[in-house]
XYZ file of C-alpha atoms in Angstrom:
291
model
C -15.742 26.027 -21.065
C -14.779 29.612 -22.177
C -17.148 31.199 -24.572
C -16.315 32.873 -27.752
C -18.121 36.219 -28.422
C -19.122 36.624 -32.130
C -17.216 39.934 -32.055
C -14.048 38.188 -31.308
C -14.426 35.548 -33.779
C -15.407 37.959 -36.555
C -12.453 40.492 -35.987
C -10.038 37.933 -37.125
C -10.525 38.618 -41.027
C -9.054 36.567 -43.761
C -7.631 37.240 -47.099
C -7.433 34.929 -50.319
C -4.062 33.680 -51.556
C -3.542 32.858 -55.007
C -4.479 29.458 -56.071
C -1.724 27.040 -56.996
C -2.480 23.381 -57.314
C 0.988 22.579 -57.379
C 1.553 23.048 -53.682
C -0.722 22.007 -50.645
C -3.162 24.593 -49.474
C -1.922 24.318 -45.974
C 1.345 23.008 -44.848
C 1.830 22.250 -41.043
C 5.469 21.261 -39.728
C 6.183 20.208 -36.070
C 3.235 22.156 -34.454
C 3.140 22.147 -30.717
C 0.838 24.151 -28.375
C -0.786 23.965 -25.194
C -2.137 25.834 -22.201
C -0.453 27.452 -19.117
C 3.107 25.799 -20.183
C 1.673 22.330 -20.516
C 1.731 20.811 -23.920
C -1.576 19.668 -25.392
C -0.453 18.932 -29.063
C 3.410 18.163 -30.112
C 5.129 17.820 -33.150
C 2.142 17.399 -35.588
C 3.120 17.626 -39.287
C 0.705 17.204 -42.163
C -0.117 18.795 -45.671
C -3.860 19.454 -46.946
C -4.631 20.112 -50.665
C -7.112 22.288 -52.071
C -10.530 20.790 -51.787
C -9.664 18.177 -49.460
C -12.193 17.063 -46.702
C -10.183 15.816 -43.654
C -11.686 14.248 -40.641
C -9.732 14.760 -37.274
C -10.514 11.486 -34.964
C -9.743 11.043 -31.410
C -11.277 10.489 -27.901
C -12.011 13.602 -25.628
C -8.701 15.357 -24.616
C -6.763 13.968 -27.689
C -5.811 17.589 -28.777
C -8.457 18.353 -31.753
C -9.703 21.657 -30.579
C -6.270 22.647 -29.487
C -5.026 21.700 -33.032
C -7.672 24.224 -34.470
C -6.918 26.888 -32.031
C -3.393 26.929 -32.775
C -4.035 26.716 -36.583
C -6.116 29.918 -36.300
C -3.602 31.677 -33.784
C -5.923 31.555 -30.717
C -3.079 29.864 -28.814
C 0.694 30.444 -28.658
C 2.437 27.571 -30.682
C 5.800 26.357 -31.901
C 6.312 25.256 -35.310
C 5.305 26.490 -38.787
C 1.678 26.939 -40.383
C 1.654 28.311 -43.904
C -1.081 28.731 -46.375
C 0.255 28.542 -49.932
C 3.620 29.729 -48.876
C 2.376 32.713 -46.732
C 3.905 33.434 -43.399
C 2.514 31.963 -40.282
C 1.089 35.460 -39.126
C -0.692 35.730 -42.524
C -1.889 32.391 -42.676
C -3.814 32.534 -39.388
C -5.982 35.186 -41.063
C -6.706 32.899 -44.147
C -8.426 30.074 -42.130
C -12.005 30.031 -41.283
C -12.969 28.559 -37.849
C -16.261 27.472 -36.326
C -15.726 26.470 -32.762
C -17.614 23.744 -31.029
C -21.453 24.597 -30.598
C -21.313 25.033 -26.842
C -18.189 27.547 -26.900
C -20.030 30.296 -28.767
C -22.252 33.054 -27.184
C -25.320 32.771 -29.237
C -27.050 35.714 -27.249
C -24.661 38.377 -29.271
C -27.540 40.486 -30.717
C -26.536 40.096 -34.652
C -28.388 39.047 -37.766
C -27.721 36.349 -40.084
C -26.758 39.057 -42.827
C -24.449 40.908 -40.319
C -22.619 37.492 -39.210
C -21.870 36.785 -42.730
C -20.867 40.542 -43.692
C -18.422 40.257 -40.977
C -16.365 37.792 -43.043
C -15.506 40.577 -45.587
C -14.032 42.671 -42.843
C -10.445 42.644 -44.402
C -11.843 43.558 -47.726
C -14.030 46.208 -46.424
C -11.747 47.960 -43.611
C -12.757 48.838 -40.345
C -14.239 52.347 -41.273
C -15.606 52.241 -44.659
C -19.117 50.751 -45.240
C -19.700 47.566 -47.273
C -19.515 48.201 -50.968
C -21.719 46.571 -53.751
C -19.175 43.674 -54.338
C -19.203 42.887 -50.599
C -22.925 42.834 -50.488
C -23.052 40.715 -53.617
C -20.530 38.404 -51.882
C -22.589 38.016 -48.853
C -25.769 37.262 -50.948
C -24.155 34.471 -53.024
C -22.754 32.772 -49.683
C -26.158 32.868 -48.058
C -27.596 31.488 -51.243
C -25.290 28.698 -51.549
C -25.963 27.440 -48.022
C -29.682 28.039 -48.354
C -30.075 30.738 -45.660
C -30.743 33.802 -47.791
C -34.599 33.758 -46.936
C -33.352 34.125 -43.150
C -30.966 36.814 -43.708
C -32.783 39.402 -41.390
C -33.204 36.669 -38.605
C -31.218 37.204 -35.198
C -28.539 34.300 -35.079
C -29.740 33.247 -31.736
C -33.260 32.413 -33.053
C -31.926 29.927 -35.592
C -31.647 26.059 -35.038
C -28.284 24.443 -34.410
C -27.932 23.418 -37.879
C -28.890 26.682 -39.422
C -26.277 28.427 -37.095
C -23.585 26.271 -38.473
C -24.613 26.916 -41.961
C -24.393 30.656 -41.366
C -20.812 30.304 -40.121
C -19.976 28.255 -43.494
C -21.601 31.063 -45.268
C -19.165 33.420 -43.408
C -16.231 31.510 -44.656
C -17.534 31.465 -48.144
C -17.991 35.275 -47.907
C -14.436 35.595 -46.333
C -12.880 33.677 -49.063
C -11.000 31.525 -46.686
C -8.795 28.885 -48.189
C -9.011 26.455 -45.117
C -12.115 25.923 -43.027
C -12.036 24.238 -39.487
C -15.175 22.969 -38.035
C -15.062 21.592 -34.729
C -17.598 19.084 -33.933
C -20.077 20.345 -36.174
C -22.640 17.545 -36.010
C -22.942 17.326 -32.407
C -26.495 17.767 -31.410
C -27.840 18.087 -34.744
C -30.529 15.729 -36.358
C -30.075 13.620 -39.230
C -31.659 16.178 -41.713
C -29.312 18.896 -40.481
C -26.452 16.831 -40.782
C -27.246 16.234 -44.292
C -27.778 19.922 -45.065
C -24.332 20.471 -43.670
C -22.731 18.027 -45.969
C -24.366 19.686 -48.770
C -22.638 22.608 -47.832
C -19.330 21.020 -47.383
C -19.921 19.532 -51.070
C -20.262 23.341 -52.303
C -16.958 24.145 -50.435
C -15.155 21.223 -52.154
C -16.306 22.758 -55.703
C -14.800 26.218 -54.479
C -11.738 24.426 -53.724
C -11.812 25.334 -50.121
C -10.170 22.709 -47.774
C -12.264 21.390 -44.873
C -10.918 20.034 -41.542
C -13.645 18.741 -39.208
C -13.310 17.260 -35.776
C -15.502 14.247 -35.351
C -16.321 11.242 -33.148
C -18.157 9.440 -35.775
C -15.910 6.710 -36.944
C -18.256 5.322 -39.754
C -18.927 8.843 -41.141
C -15.181 9.587 -41.067
C -14.525 6.362 -42.986
C -17.112 7.070 -45.588
C -17.354 10.901 -46.112
C -13.744 12.141 -45.756
C -10.924 11.796 -48.172
C -8.194 11.643 -45.460
C -8.197 10.909 -41.606
C -6.093 11.898 -38.886
C -5.911 10.005 -35.487
C -4.980 11.999 -32.451
C -4.489 10.962 -28.873
C -2.839 12.613 -26.159
C -1.621 15.324 -28.405
C 0.201 13.144 -30.884
C -0.862 12.386 -34.377
C -0.793 8.639 -34.698
C -1.828 8.217 -38.280
C -2.622 10.308 -41.235
C -3.912 9.568 -44.913
C -6.769 7.688 -46.503
C -9.283 6.023 -44.182
C -8.578 2.434 -45.580
C -4.846 3.149 -44.524
C -5.493 4.787 -41.254
C -8.024 2.327 -40.085
C -5.868 -0.344 -38.840
C -6.045 -2.482 -35.794
C -2.861 -1.136 -34.437
C -4.043 2.490 -35.213
C -7.121 2.228 -33.657
C -6.016 0.554 -30.591
C -3.475 3.195 -30.017
C -6.285 5.800 -30.355
C -8.928 4.443 -28.597
C -7.532 1.538 -26.611
C -10.210 -0.916 -25.270
C -12.857 1.198 -26.672
C -12.767 -0.240 -30.468
C -12.634 -3.758 -31.517
C -11.700 -4.132 -35.305
C -12.519 -7.422 -37.260
C -11.570 -7.969 -40.705
C -14.303 -9.345 -42.971
C -13.286 -9.767 -46.664
C -12.896 -6.377 -48.380
C -14.374 -4.683 -45.256
C -13.781 -3.980 -41.575
C -16.193 -4.518 -38.660
C -15.849 -1.720 -36.290
C -17.304 -2.572 -32.710
C -17.471 0.118 -30.414
C -17.303 -1.004 -26.680
C -18.355 2.379 -25.399
C -19.011 5.796 -26.685
C -16.233 8.177 -27.430
C -18.533 11.270 -26.324
C -21.674 11.210 -24.650
C -23.345 13.163 -27.521
C -22.639 10.451 -29.726
C -23.651 7.308 -27.809
C -26.638 6.842 -30.124
C -24.237 6.685 -33.111
C -21.682 4.227 -31.680
C -23.788 1.645 -30.334
C -24.203 -0.760 -33.340
C -21.702 -2.660 -35.377
C -20.588 -0.884 -38.642
C -18.908 -1.933 -41.715
C -16.208 0.002 -43.353
C -15.072 -0.963 -46.815
C -11.452 -0.833 -47.290
């Protein structure tokens, strides 16, 4: 897997669009993208509103990471992407992005403070030093995610959960309208997962829309406002979990991996095999999902 350097990620700064709750914060129409001329996602269309938490669910190779890379402009694409009416080019810079943990070069020599300050690059410019308001924005962001006390620590010295919180702090300082998290819970323990959800609650209060790629079906049903089911680059369903989690939709997404049994006002989800090696321990039990 190709690595992203921290410098590359942080040299894509963003700016804040004006808030208008009468329209979606993110509008995507007929989005298609791929690699080496081969399509990986095709004709994906959806809207996201301010403060919403969206779970992107699908098996390996479904197109989740490709979708995120297209949204932030890391892949050539067709179709339209707009943050509150802004152009596609402008909108790419209004989206914060945390790639999969394994895709980042954590050896890059930079402190927690520096990482979050890089989120202010557009406001600061590339020549001038940070101003008082920039330092204040970084301080507030680090305090919101509980990382102020570690601001002088090298990013490579942090735990997996702490590193993810630092990237979320960068999005807060960046004032991104939308944040993409690619498998943020992969490889973290329950305590770190809880910490991340507390940070996501802060983002909801800030009106930041968050899209998370996940393999945890039960978590997706109980912690997200809407779900998107992806498979083979196609969006199969999008909407509230109770409407998305149907036998036909799950069968189209996971095939024989998932059995779904209706039990009164609940669904009994029975995974026959894990969708991801890292999540085997999460999917080897029966789970009830209230509809």
